[in-house]
PDB file of C-alpha atoms in Angstrom:
ATOM      1  CA  MET A   3     -87.777 -58.614 -50.497  1.00 45.00           C
ATOM      2  CA  ALA A   4     -86.571 -59.423 -47.219  1.00 42.00           C
ATOM      3  CA  PHE A   5     -84.062 -62.326 -48.227  1.00 39.00           C
ATOM      4  CA  SER A   6     -82.812 -60.106 -50.564  1.00 45.00           C
ATOM      5  CA  ALA A   7     -82.129 -57.435 -48.090  1.00 42.00           C
ATOM      6  CA  TRP A   8     -80.841 -60.151 -45.761  1.00 38.00           C
ATOM      7  CA  THR A   9     -78.582 -61.206 -48.376  1.00 43.00           C
ATOM      8  CA  GLY A  10     -77.276 -57.392 -49.418  1.00 47.00           C
ATOM      9  CA  GLY A  11     -76.712 -56.740 -45.466  1.00 49.00           C
ATOM     10  CA  PHE A  12     -74.982 -60.647 -45.501  1.00 46.00           C
ATOM     11  CA  GLY A  13     -72.504 -59.386 -48.207  1.00 53.00           C
ATOM     12  CA  ALA A  14     -71.534 -56.377 -47.031  1.00 54.00           C
ATOM     13  CA  GLY A  15     -71.004 -57.099 -43.758  1.00 52.00           C
ATOM     14  CA  MET A  16     -68.239 -60.383 -45.471  1.00 57.00           C
ATOM     15  CA  ARG A  17     -67.034 -57.115 -47.855  1.00 61.00           C
ATOM     16  CA  ARG A  18     -65.566 -55.298 -44.728  1.00 59.00           C
ATOM     17  CA  LEU A  19     -64.439 -58.664 -42.902  1.00 53.00           C
ATOM     18  CA  ALA A  20     -61.884 -59.147 -45.735  1.00 55.00           C
ATOM     19  CA  LEU A  21     -60.963 -56.145 -45.823  1.00 57.00           C
ATOM     20  CA  LEU A  22     -59.793 -56.332 -42.216  1.00 54.00           C
ATOM     21  CA  SER A  23     -58.471 -59.581 -42.467  1.00 56.00           C
ATOM     22  CA  ALA A  24     -56.011 -58.016 -45.463  1.00 57.00           C
ATOM     23  CA  MET A  25     -54.822 -55.463 -43.224  1.00 57.00           C
ATOM     24  CA  ILE A  26     -54.227 -57.391 -40.241  1.00 53.00           C
ATOM     25  CA  ALA A  27     -52.179 -59.468 -43.130  1.00 52.00           C
ATOM     26  CA  THR A  28     -50.402 -56.614 -44.049  1.00 53.00           C
ATOM     27  CA  MET A  29     -49.121 -54.747 -41.408  1.00 53.00           C
ATOM     28  CA  PRO A  30     -46.115 -57.159 -40.555  1.00 48.00           C
ATOM     29  CA  SER A  31     -44.297 -56.834 -44.059  1.00 49.00           C
ATOM     30  CA  SER A  32     -44.958 -52.733 -44.190  1.00 48.00           C
ATOM     31  CA  CYS A  33     -43.616 -52.302 -40.006  1.00 44.00           C
ATOM     32  CA  GLY A  34     -40.361 -55.092 -41.567  1.00 48.00           C
ATOM     33  CA  ALA A  35     -40.343 -52.525 -44.870  1.00 45.00           C
ATOM     34  CA  LEU A  36     -40.364 -49.779 -42.551  1.00 42.00           C
ATOM     35  CA  HIS A  37     -37.745 -51.465 -40.133  1.00 46.00           C
ATOM     36  CA  ALA A  38     -35.385 -52.309 -43.108  1.00 46.00           C
ATOM     37  CA  ASP A  39     -35.508 -48.776 -44.513  1.00 50.00           C
ATOM     38  CA  GLY A  40     -34.659 -47.132 -40.910  1.00 48.00           C
ATOM     39  CA  LEU A  41     -31.912 -49.409 -40.720  1.00 44.00           C
ATOM     40  CA  SER A  42     -30.226 -49.094 -44.496  1.00 47.00           C
ATOM     41  CA  GLN A  43     -30.532 -44.988 -43.729  1.00 47.00           C
ATOM     42  CA  ARG A  44     -28.607 -45.365 -40.473  1.00 47.00           C
ATOM     43  CA  ILE A  45     -26.184 -47.606 -42.372  1.00 42.00           C
ATOM     44  CA  SER A  46     -26.188 -45.002 -45.499  1.00 49.00           C
ATOM     45  CA  SER A  47     -25.599 -42.017 -43.057  1.00 48.00           C
ATOM     46  CA  ALA A  48     -22.874 -43.633 -41.007  1.00 48.00           C
ATOM     47  CA  PRO A  49     -18.957 -43.246 -42.756  1.00 49.00           C
ATOM     48  CA  SER A  50     -17.171 -46.527 -43.854  1.00 46.00           C
ATOM     49  CA  ILE A  51     -14.102 -47.389 -42.530  1.00 43.00           C
ATOM     50  CA  ALA A  52     -12.765 -46.999 -45.610  1.00 45.00           C
ATOM     51  CA  MET A  53     -14.068 -43.146 -45.496  1.00 45.00           C
ATOM     52  CA  ARG A  54     -13.015 -42.573 -42.081  1.00 49.00           C
ATOM     53  CA  PRO A  55      -9.926 -40.472 -42.220  1.00 51.00           C
ATOM     54  CA  SER A  56      -6.268 -41.706 -41.272  1.00 53.00           C
ATOM     55  CA  GLN A  57      -6.844 -39.896 -37.408  1.00 54.00           C
ATOM     56  CA  GLU A  58      -9.548 -41.514 -36.564  1.00 54.00           C
ATOM     57  CA  LEU A  59      -8.285 -44.749 -37.391  1.00 49.00           C
ATOM     58  CA  LEU A  60      -5.597 -44.309 -35.709  1.00 48.00           C
ATOM     59  CA  ARG A  61      -7.831 -43.094 -32.297  1.00 55.00           C
ATOM     60  CA  LEU A  62      -9.458 -46.716 -32.879  1.00 51.00           C
ATOM     61  CA  ARG A  63      -5.993 -48.042 -33.430  1.00 52.00           C
ATOM     62  CA  GLY A  64      -5.285 -46.466 -30.538  1.00 52.00           C
ATOM     63  CA  ALA A  65      -2.238 -44.785 -31.764  1.00 51.00           C
ATOM     64  CA  GLY A  66      -3.477 -41.350 -32.211  1.00 50.00           C
ATOM     65  CA  PRO A  67      -2.924 -38.022 -30.278  1.00 52.00           C
ATOM     66  CA  LYS A  68      -4.666 -38.124 -26.524  1.00 53.00           C
ATOM     67  CA  LYS A  69      -6.139 -35.287 -25.375  1.00 54.00           C
ATOM     68  CA  THR A  70      -4.318 -33.395 -22.924  1.00 55.00           C
ATOM     69  CA  PRO A  71      -5.549 -32.441 -19.957  1.00 54.00           C
ATOM     70  CA  LEU A  72      -6.349 -29.334 -19.077  1.00 53.00           C
ATOM     71  CA  LYS A  73      -4.047 -27.609 -16.794  1.00 54.00           C
ATOM     72  CA  VAL A  74      -5.628 -25.086 -14.067  1.00 50.00           C
ATOM     73  CA  LYS A  75      -3.323 -22.314 -12.719  1.00 50.00           C
ATOM     74  CA  VAL A  76      -4.124 -22.347  -9.033  1.00 50.00           C
ATOM     75  CA  ALA A  77      -3.078 -18.673  -7.529  1.00 47.00           C
ATOM     76  CA  THR A  78      -0.703 -18.896  -4.645  1.00 52.00           C
ATOM     77  CA  LEU A  79       0.593 -16.235  -2.159  1.00 47.00           C
ATOM     78  CA  LYS A  80       3.351 -15.772  -4.459  1.00 49.00           C
ATOM     79  CA  ASP A  81       1.016 -14.758  -7.101  1.00 48.00           C
ATOM     80  CA  THR A  82      -0.090 -11.782  -5.006  1.00 57.00           C
ATOM     81  CA  LYS A  83       1.192  -8.541  -5.369  1.00 69.00           C
ATOM     82  CA  LYS A  84       1.455  -5.900  -2.965  1.00 71.00           C
ATOM     83  CA  ASN A  85       1.403  -2.695  -3.042  1.00 86.00           C
ATOM     84  CA  PRO A  86       4.490  -0.568  -2.742  1.00 88.00           C
ATOM     85  CA  VAL A  87       4.030   0.610   0.550  1.00 87.00           C
ATOM     86  CA  GLU A  88       3.094  -2.981   2.455  1.00 88.00           C
ATOM     87  CA  GLU A  89       5.697  -4.432   0.481  1.00 89.00           C
ATOM     88  CA  TRP A  90       8.217  -2.051   1.786  1.00 89.00           C
ATOM     89  CA  TRP A  91       6.363  -1.684   5.444  1.00 89.00           C
ATOM     90  CA  PHE A  92       6.650  -5.846   5.109  1.00 89.00           C
ATOM     91  CA  GLY A  93      10.249  -5.368   4.668  1.00 90.00           C
ATOM     92  CA  TYR A  94      11.536  -4.261   7.957  1.00 92.00           C
ATOM     93  CA  PRO A  95      11.317  -7.008  10.688  1.00 93.00           C
ATOM     94  CA  CYS A  96       8.403  -6.989  13.575  1.00 93.00           C
ATOM     95  CA  VAL A  97       9.995  -4.983  16.401  1.00 95.00           C
ATOM     96  CA  THR A  98      12.401  -2.571  13.900  1.00 95.00           C
ATOM     97  CA  ARG A  99       9.008  -1.725  12.367  1.00 94.00           C
ATOM     98  CA  TRP A 100       6.722  -1.218  14.488  1.00 94.00           C
ATOM     99  CA  TRP A 101       9.533   1.168  16.465  1.00 95.00           C
ATOM    100  CA  PHE A 102       9.867   3.369  13.918  1.00 94.00           C
ATOM    101  CA  ALA A 103       5.869   3.443  13.968  1.00 94.00           C
ATOM    102  CA  LEU A 104       6.376   4.860  17.902  1.00 95.00           C
ATOM    103  CA  CYS A 105       9.326   7.102  16.995  1.00 93.00           C
ATOM    104  CA  CYS A 106       6.865   9.119  14.247  1.00 92.00           C
ATOM    105  CA  ILE A 107       3.677   8.786  16.266  1.00 93.00           C
ATOM    106  CA  THR A 108       5.497  10.400  19.184  1.00 93.00           C
ATOM    107  CA  THR A 109       7.332  13.349  16.878  1.00 91.00           C
ATOM    108  CA  LEU A 110       3.717  13.741  15.044  1.00 91.00           C
ATOM    109  CA  ILE A 111       1.772  14.194  18.626  1.00 92.00           C
ATOM    110  CA  SER A 112       4.716  17.146  20.049  1.00 89.00           C
ATOM    111  CA  TRP A 113       4.459  18.886  16.530  1.00 88.00           C
ATOM    112  CA  ASP A 114       3.328  22.339  18.181  1.00 85.00           C
ATOM    113  CA  LYS A 115       1.956  22.889  14.104  1.00 85.00           C
ATOM    114  CA  LEU A 116      -1.190  20.457  14.769  1.00 86.00           C
ATOM    115  CA  PRO A 117      -3.950  22.105  16.746  1.00 86.00           C
ATOM    116  CA  VAL A 118      -3.807  19.505  19.385  1.00 82.00           C
ATOM    117  CA  ASN A 119      -0.198  18.704  21.255  1.00 86.00           C
ATOM    118  CA  LEU A 120       1.600  17.515  23.791  1.00 88.00           C
ATOM    119  CA  PRO A 121       5.061  19.581  24.846  1.00 88.00           C
ATOM    120  CA  ALA A 122       8.024  17.321  24.556  1.00 86.00           C
ATOM    121  CA  GLN A 123       8.772  18.196  28.327  1.00 86.00           C
ATOM    122  CA  ALA A 124       6.230  15.825  28.435  1.00 89.00           C
ATOM    123  CA  LEU A 125       7.800  13.030  26.521  1.00 91.00           C
ATOM    124  CA  THR A 126      10.997  13.007  28.776  1.00 90.00           C
ATOM    125  CA  ILE A 127      12.306  10.338  31.866  1.00 91.00           C
ATOM    126  CA  TYR A 128      11.485  12.520  34.398  1.00 89.00           C
ATOM    127  CA  TRP A 129      10.645  10.126  37.734  1.00 90.00           C
ATOM    128  CA  PRO A 130       8.685  12.458  39.882  1.00 89.00           C
ATOM    129  CA  ALA A 131       6.214  12.444  37.167  1.00 90.00           C
ATOM    130  CA  ILE A 132       6.413   8.846  36.376  1.00 93.00           C
ATOM    131  CA  LEU A 133       5.479   8.015  40.205  1.00 93.00           C
ATOM    132  CA  ARG A 134       2.794  10.654  39.848  1.00 92.00           C
ATOM    133  CA  GLY A 135       1.459   8.787  36.669  1.00 92.00           C
ATOM    134  CA  GLY A 136       3.130   9.436  33.441  1.00 92.00           C
ATOM    135  CA  VAL A 137       4.085   5.876  33.193  1.00 94.00           C
ATOM    136  CA  TRP A 138       4.284   6.866  29.059  1.00 94.00           C
ATOM    137  CA  ARG A 139       7.539   8.514  29.608  1.00 94.00           C
ATOM    138  CA  LEU A 140       8.706   5.233  29.702  1.00 95.00           C
ATOM    139  CA  LEU A 141       8.442   4.269  26.426  1.00 95.00           C
ATOM    140  CA  THR A 142       8.802   8.257  24.467  1.00 95.00           C
ATOM    141  CA  THR A 143      11.304   8.711  26.307  1.00 95.00           C
ATOM    142  CA  PHE A 144      13.194   6.292  23.715  1.00 96.00           C
ATOM    143  CA  THR A 145      11.049   6.732  20.606  1.00 95.00           C
ATOM    144  CA  TYR A 146      11.698  10.217  20.625  1.00 94.00           C
ATOM    145  CA  PHE A 147      14.733  11.232  17.911  1.00 92.00           C
ATOM    146  CA  GLY A 148      13.268  15.473  18.135  1.00 88.00           C
ATOM    147  CA  SER A 149      10.655  17.724  16.018  1.00 87.00           C
ATOM    148  CA  VAL A 150       9.832  17.534  12.732  1.00 87.00           C
ATOM    149  CA  GLY A 151      12.649  17.966  10.573  1.00 86.00           C
ATOM    150  CA  HIS A 152      15.760  16.768   9.326  1.00 85.00           C
ATOM    151  CA  ASN A 153      17.729  16.055  11.945  1.00 85.00           C
ATOM    152  CA  MET A 154      15.009  13.416  12.701  1.00 87.00           C
ATOM    153  CA  LEU A 155      14.029  11.894   9.830  1.00 88.00           C
ATOM    154  CA  MET A 156      17.703  11.154   9.474  1.00 89.00           C
ATOM    155  CA  GLU A 157      17.926   9.487  12.750  1.00 89.00           C
ATOM    156  CA  ALA A 158      15.137   7.500  12.150  1.00 90.00           C
ATOM    157  CA  VAL A 159      16.355   6.529   8.569  1.00 90.00           C
ATOM    158  CA  PHE A 160      19.346   5.991  10.796  1.00 89.00           C
ATOM    159  CA  MET A 161      16.974   3.268  13.083  1.00 92.00           C
ATOM    160  CA  LEU A 162      15.816   1.193  10.396  1.00 93.00           C
ATOM    161  CA  ASN A 163      18.511   0.377   8.854  1.00 90.00           C
ATOM    162  CA  TYR A 164      20.912  -0.626  12.021  1.00 91.00           C
ATOM    163  CA  SER A 165      17.782  -1.884  14.054  1.00 94.00           C
ATOM    164  CA  LYS A 166      16.951  -3.957  10.952  1.00 93.00           C
ATOM    165  CA  SER A 167      20.358  -5.160  10.485  1.00 91.00           C
ATOM    166  CA  MET A 168      20.415  -6.374  14.209  1.00 93.00           C
ATOM    167  CA  GLU A 169      17.531  -8.135  13.833  1.00 94.00           C
ATOM    168  CA  THR A 170      18.096 -10.355  11.232  1.00 92.00           C
ATOM    169  CA  THR A 171      20.620 -11.550  12.895  1.00 91.00           C
ATOM    170  CA  TYR A 172      18.492 -12.854  15.548  1.00 93.00           C
ATOM    171  CA  ASN A 173      16.923 -15.087  12.830  1.00 90.00           C
ATOM    172  CA  GLY A 174      13.025 -13.920  13.434  1.00 89.00           C
ATOM    173  CA  VAL A 175      13.276 -15.156  17.622  1.00 93.00           C
ATOM    174  CA  ARG A 176      11.874 -11.639  17.994  1.00 93.00           C
ATOM    175  CA  ALA A 177      11.167 -12.031  21.344  1.00 95.00           C
ATOM    176  CA  LYS A 178      14.493 -12.110  21.998  1.00 95.00           C
ATOM    177  CA  TYR A 179      15.597  -9.110  20.162  1.00 96.00           C
ATOM    178  CA  MET A 180      12.631  -7.498  22.263  1.00 96.00           C
ATOM    179  CA  TRP A 181      13.782  -8.565  25.422  1.00 96.00           C
ATOM    180  CA  HIS A 182      17.689  -7.400  24.536  1.00 96.00           C
ATOM    181  CA  LEU A 183      16.456  -3.995  24.198  1.00 96.00           C
ATOM    182  CA  ILE A 184      14.623  -3.955  27.467  1.00 97.00           C
ATOM    183  CA  ILE A 185      17.685  -4.597  28.558  1.00 97.00           C
ATOM    184  CA  ASN A 186      19.297  -2.272  26.935  1.00 97.00           C
ATOM    185  CA  CYS A 187      16.694   0.308  27.883  1.00 97.00           C
ATOM    186  CA  ALA A 188      17.190  -0.057  32.312  1.00 97.00           C
ATOM    187  CA  ALA A 189      20.919  -0.482  31.628  1.00 97.00           C
ATOM    188  CA  LEU A 190      20.164   3.121  30.301  1.00 96.00           C
ATOM    189  CA  MET A 191      18.342   4.583  32.739  1.00 96.00           C
ATOM    190  CA  VAL A 192      20.281   3.395  35.531  1.00 96.00           C
ATOM    191  CA  LEU A 193      23.500   4.773  33.468  1.00 96.00           C
ATOM    192  CA  ASN A 194      20.926   8.145  33.054  1.00 95.00           C
ATOM    193  CA  SER A 195      20.466   8.607  36.453  1.00 93.00           C
ATOM    194  CA  ILE A 196      24.506   8.522  37.627  1.00 94.00           C
ATOM    195  CA  VAL A 197      24.465  10.969  34.500  1.00 92.00           C
ATOM    196  CA  GLY A 198      22.230  13.150  36.229  1.00 91.00           C
ATOM    197  CA  LEU A 199      24.018  13.265  39.426  1.00 90.00           C
ATOM    198  CA  LEU A 200      27.476  14.315  37.823  1.00 87.00           C
ATOM    199  CA  GLY A 201      25.004  17.571  37.151  1.00 84.00           C
ATOM    200  CA  ILE A 202      24.033  17.021  33.479  1.00 83.00           C
ATOM    201  CA  GLY A 203      20.283  17.822  32.414  1.00 82.00           C
ATOM    202  CA  MET A 204      17.765  19.981  30.778  1.00 79.00           C
ATOM    203  CA  ASP A 205      16.304  23.052  32.058  1.00 78.00           C
ATOM    204  CA  GLN A 206      12.460  23.619  32.109  1.00 74.00           C
ATOM    205  CA  GLU A 207      11.422  27.010  31.668  1.00 71.00           C
ATOM    206  CA  ASP A 208      10.857  27.625  35.699  1.00 71.00           C
ATOM    207  CA  GLY A 209      14.293  27.309  36.157  1.00 71.00           C
ATOM    208  CA  THR A 210      14.388  23.474  37.369  1.00 74.00           C
ATOM    209  CA  LYS A 211      16.047  21.136  35.933  1.00 79.00           C
ATOM    210  CA  ILE A 212      15.117  17.904  34.831  1.00 80.00           C
ATOM    211  CA  PRO A 213      18.721  15.455  35.680  1.00 84.00           C
ATOM    212  CA  GLY A 214      20.004  12.947  32.861  1.00 87.00           C
ATOM    213  CA  ILE A 215      19.851  12.684  29.365  1.00 89.00           C
ATOM    214  CA  PRO A 216      15.497  13.463  28.852  1.00 90.00           C
ATOM    215  CA  PHE A 217      15.129  11.486  25.663  1.00 93.00           C
ATOM    216  CA  LEU A 218      17.087   7.977  25.372  1.00 95.00           C
ATOM    217  CA  ALA A 219      16.060   6.961  21.662  1.00 95.00           C
ATOM    218  CA  GLN A 220      19.618   7.668  20.360  1.00 94.00           C
ATOM    219  CA  PRO A 221      21.869   6.596  23.119  1.00 95.00           C
ATOM    220  CA  LEU A 222      19.887   2.902  22.727  1.00 96.00           C
ATOM    221  CA  LEU A 223      20.134   3.595  18.946  1.00 95.00           C
ATOM    222  CA  TYR A 224      23.560   3.604  19.270  1.00 95.00           C
ATOM    223  CA  SER A 225      24.282   0.915  21.773  1.00 96.00           C
ATOM    224  CA  ILE A 226      22.651  -1.428  18.665  1.00 95.00           C
ATOM    225  CA  VAL A 227      24.966   0.213  16.469  1.00 94.00           C
ATOM    226  CA  TRP A 228      28.149  -0.804  18.609  1.00 96.00           C
ATOM    227  CA  ILE A 229      26.645  -4.281  19.386  1.00 96.00           C
ATOM    228  CA  TRP A 230      26.528  -4.631  16.068  1.00 93.00           C
ATOM    229  CA  ALA A 231      29.920  -3.885  14.910  1.00 94.00           C
ATOM    230  CA  ARG A 232      31.260  -6.224  17.695  1.00 94.00           C
ATOM    231  CA  GLN A 233      29.517  -9.507  16.260  1.00 92.00           C
ATOM    232  CA  ASN A 234      30.289  -8.214  12.969  1.00 91.00           C
ATOM    233  CA  PRO A 235      34.087  -6.826  13.471  1.00 90.00           C
ATOM    234  CA  GLU A 236      35.082  -7.872   9.471  1.00 89.00           C
ATOM    235  CA  THR A 237      31.989  -6.281   7.441  1.00 90.00           C
ATOM    236  CA  ARG A 238      32.947  -3.939   5.501  1.00 89.00           C
ATOM    237  CA  MET A 239      30.823  -0.356   6.349  1.00 87.00           C
ATOM    238  CA  SER A 240      30.665   2.057   3.518  1.00 82.00           C
ATOM    239  CA  VAL A 241      30.766   5.442   4.090  1.00 81.00           C
ATOM    240  CA  PHE A 242      28.797   7.797   1.848  1.00 75.00           C
ATOM    241  CA  GLY A 243      30.203   5.265  -1.181  1.00 78.00           C
ATOM    242  CA  PHE A 244      33.583   6.681  -1.510  1.00 83.00           C
ATOM    243  CA  PHE A 245      35.616   4.916   1.129  1.00 84.00           C
ATOM    244  CA  SER A 246      34.237   1.408   3.502  1.00 89.00           C
ATOM    245  CA  VAL A 247      35.570   0.644   7.076  1.00 90.00           C
ATOM    246  CA  PRO A 248      35.469  -2.357   9.493  1.00 92.00           C
ATOM    247  CA  ALA A 249      32.293  -2.668  11.830  1.00 91.00           C
ATOM    248  CA  VAL A 250      34.477  -2.788  14.760  1.00 92.00           C
ATOM    249  CA  TYR A 251      35.754   1.209  14.471  1.00 92.00           C
ATOM    250  CA  PHE A 252      32.708   2.471  12.488  1.00 92.00           C
ATOM    251  CA  PRO A 253      31.090   3.514  15.934  1.00 93.00           C
ATOM    252  CA  TRP A 254      34.145   5.833  15.957  1.00 92.00           C
ATOM    253  CA  PHE A 255      33.984   7.106  12.758  1.00 91.00           C
ATOM    254  CA  LEU A 256      30.232   8.081  13.869  1.00 90.00           C
ATOM    255  CA  LEU A 257      31.076  10.176  16.857  1.00 91.00           C
ATOM    256  CA  GLY A 258      34.496  11.232  15.380  1.00 91.00           C
ATOM    257  CA  TYR A 259      32.218  12.572  12.253  1.00 88.00           C
ATOM    258  CA  HIS A 260      29.691  14.424  15.002  1.00 87.00           C
ATOM    259  CA  CYS A 261      32.985  16.087  16.109  1.00 90.00           C
ATOM    260  CA  LEU A 262      34.140  17.128  12.814  1.00 89.00           C
ATOM    261  CA  MET A 263      30.511  18.886  11.751  1.00 85.00           C
ATOM    262  CA  GLY A 264      30.995  20.820  15.000  1.00 81.00           C
ATOM    263  CA  GLY A 265      28.787  18.297  17.402  1.00 77.00           C
ATOM    264  CA  GLY A 266      31.339  18.239  19.948  1.00 76.00           C
ATOM    265  CA  LEU A 267      31.636  15.180  22.367  1.00 80.00           C
ATOM    266  CA  ASN A 268      28.068  14.072  22.172  1.00 85.00           C
ATOM    267  CA  ILE A 269      27.111  12.187  25.530  1.00 90.00           C
ATOM    268  CA  PHE A 270      24.668  10.140  23.440  1.00 91.00           C
ATOM    269  CA  TYR A 271      27.241   8.048  21.859  1.00 92.00           C
ATOM    270  CA  LEU A 272      28.738   7.474  24.795  1.00 94.00           C
ATOM    271  CA  MET A 273      26.006   6.500  27.129  1.00 95.00           C
ATOM    272  CA  GLY A 274      24.971   4.001  24.100  1.00 96.00           C
ATOM    273  CA  PHE A 275      28.712   3.086  23.447  1.00 96.00           C
ATOM    274  CA  VAL A 276      28.967   2.414  27.536  1.00 96.00           C
ATOM    275  CA  VAL A 277      26.032   0.388  27.491  1.00 97.00           C
ATOM    276  CA  GLY A 278      26.111  -1.555  24.368  1.00 96.00           C
ATOM    277  CA  HIS A 279      29.573  -2.363  25.735  1.00 96.00           C
ATOM    278  CA  ILE A 280      28.543  -3.908  28.817  1.00 96.00           C
ATOM    279  CA  PHE A 281      25.842  -5.651  27.063  1.00 96.00           C
ATOM    280  CA  HIS A 282      28.268  -7.621  24.459  1.00 95.00           C
ATOM    281  CA  PHE A 283      30.214  -7.880  27.311  1.00 95.00           C
ATOM    282  CA  LEU A 284      27.874 -10.100  29.382  1.00 94.00           C
ATOM    283  CA  HIS A 285      26.110 -11.798  26.653  1.00 93.00           C
ATOM    284  CA  ALA A 286      29.131 -12.990  24.634  1.00 91.00           C
ATOM    285  CA  LEU A 287      31.985 -12.912  26.418  1.00 90.00           C
ATOM    286  CA  HIS A 288      32.249 -13.368  29.720  1.00 89.00           C
ATOM    287  CA  PRO A 289      31.587 -17.324  30.543  1.00 85.00           C
ATOM    288  CA  THR A 290      30.048 -16.818  33.495  1.00 87.00           C
ATOM    289  CA  THR A 291      26.646 -14.730  32.330  1.00 89.00           C
ATOM    290  CA  LYS A 292      26.909 -15.522  28.712  1.00 84.00           C
ATOM    291  CA  ASP A 293      24.840 -18.605  28.905  1.00 80.00           C
ATOM    292  CA  SER A 294      22.975 -18.181  31.820  1.00 84.00           C
ATOM    293  CA  GLY A 295      18.843 -17.269  31.814  1.00 87.00           C
ATOM    294  CA  LEU A 296      19.220 -13.900  32.253  1.00 90.00           C
ATOM    295  CA  PHE A 297      19.410 -12.923  28.201  1.00 93.00           C
ATOM    296  CA  GLU A 298      16.394 -15.510  26.969  1.00 93.00           C
ATOM    297  CA  PRO A 299      12.958 -13.693  26.909  1.00 94.00           C
ATOM    298  CA  PRO A 300      10.766 -14.511  29.522  1.00 94.00           C
ATOM    299  CA  LYS A 301       7.519 -17.156  28.510  1.00 94.00           C
ATOM    300  CA  TRP A 302       4.888 -15.195  28.051  1.00 95.00           C
ATOM    301  CA  LEU A 303       6.962 -12.786  25.649  1.00 95.00           C
ATOM    302  CA  ALA A 304       7.734 -15.500  23.915  1.00 93.00           C
ATOM    303  CA  ASP A 305       3.914 -16.642  24.171  1.00 94.00           C
ATOM    304  CA  LEU A 306       3.595 -12.848  22.624  1.00 94.00           C
ATOM    305  CA  MET A 307       5.399 -12.395  19.915  1.00 93.00           C
ATOM    306  CA  PRO A 308       6.506 -16.533  18.274  1.00 90.00           C
ATOM    307  CA  VAL A 309       8.650 -16.267  15.963  1.00 88.00           C
ATOM    308  CA  GLU A 310       8.784 -15.086  12.383  1.00 82.00           C
ATOM    309  CA  LYS A 311       9.578 -16.433   9.149  1.00 77.00           C
ATOM    310  CA  GLY A 312      11.591 -14.029   6.311  1.00 69.00           C
ATOM    311  CA  PHE A 313      14.410 -12.913   7.925  1.00 65.00           C
ATOM    312  CA  SER A 314      17.604 -14.387   8.871  1.00 57.00           C
ATOM    313  CA  GLY A 315      21.208 -13.537   8.113  1.00 52.00           C
ATOM    314  CA  THR A 316      23.164 -10.091   8.440  1.00 44.00           C
ATOM    315  CA  VAL A 317      22.146  -7.190   5.766  1.00 42.00           C
ATOM    316  CA  GLY A 318      25.099  -4.649   5.455  1.00 40.00           C
ATOM    317  CA  VAL A 319      24.297  -1.199   6.108  1.00 42.00           C
ATOM    318  CA  GLU A 320      25.624   1.937   4.081  1.00 41.00           C
ATOM    319  CA  VAL A 321      25.847   5.336   5.726  1.00 41.00           C
ATOM    320  CA  GLU A 322      23.772   8.143   3.956  1.00 41.00           C
TER     321      GLU A 322
END
C-alpha cells in the first residue's frame, strides 16, 4: 500500500513536469505569432503607395507644394498712430513750439479773470525792476502778445507760421536758430533803450513812464519776418487767398495793411524791420562778419539742444 501511494505521487509529479515542459515549448511559437500579427496589423493599417494621394507622392519625390513660412509683422514707430493733439504739437520745430507754449503761459498768468494772476506791468522790460531781481522780465517781454482775446490769438498763430518757416531753414540745427533769436533779442533791447531816450514809453498808474516799448514779442516776430523775406525773395506770398506778393516786399505790405486798417505807423513793425535788416546784413552780406564765429552757437547751447531730425527746407506761409 505504501508502494502504491508512492507510485501515485510519482506519477502526479511526472504529469506536472510534462505539462510545464509543454508550456515552455509552446511559448516561442506563440510569441512569434503575436509578433507576426502586430506587424501585419501595422502594415495593413499603413496606406499603400498605390493608394496614397498624388500630393503625397509629389511630396515624397520632392516636387510637392512647399510650406511658406509665416510672416510675422513687427510693429515699428511708423505703425504707431499719434493722437491729433500730439501730432499737431510735434508738427512744429522745437524752438517754435516752446516759444508758443511760453506765450500761452505768459498770457494766462496775466489774465485778470483768473483768481490768481500777475499784472501785465510785472512782465514788461523795465531795467530798475530787473536789477532789483525781476529777471523773468527778460523772458516775458518776448513772450507776451497781449491779454486773452482775438488780437493775441492772431499774433500767436502768425508767430507759429513764420517761426516754423524760419526754423525749418536751419535743417534741424535748433541751437543755431535759438542763438540767432537771442542775438535779435539783445539787439531789440538795445534799440528799445534808444527809443526810450526819444521819449517813447508806457505811462503807469502812478504817473511814471516806462521808457521804450514795454513788450518786445511783436518786434521780435517782425524781425523774423524780415529775415525770412530776405532769405527767400522770390517766394510768392499768398494774401487771403486772393493775390500774392513777392516775399521781399511782404514786410512792407504788412506795414501798409496795418496803416490802412487804422493802426497807424506801428513802431513794433519798424523796430523789427531795423533789427532784422541789421542781422541779415551782418550774417549774410557783410564779408567780414558773415563768416565770423559770432553767429555760431556756443558749445553749451549746442550740447543742450542737439540737432532735431525731421525738419528741413522752406515752408511757405499763407496770410489769413
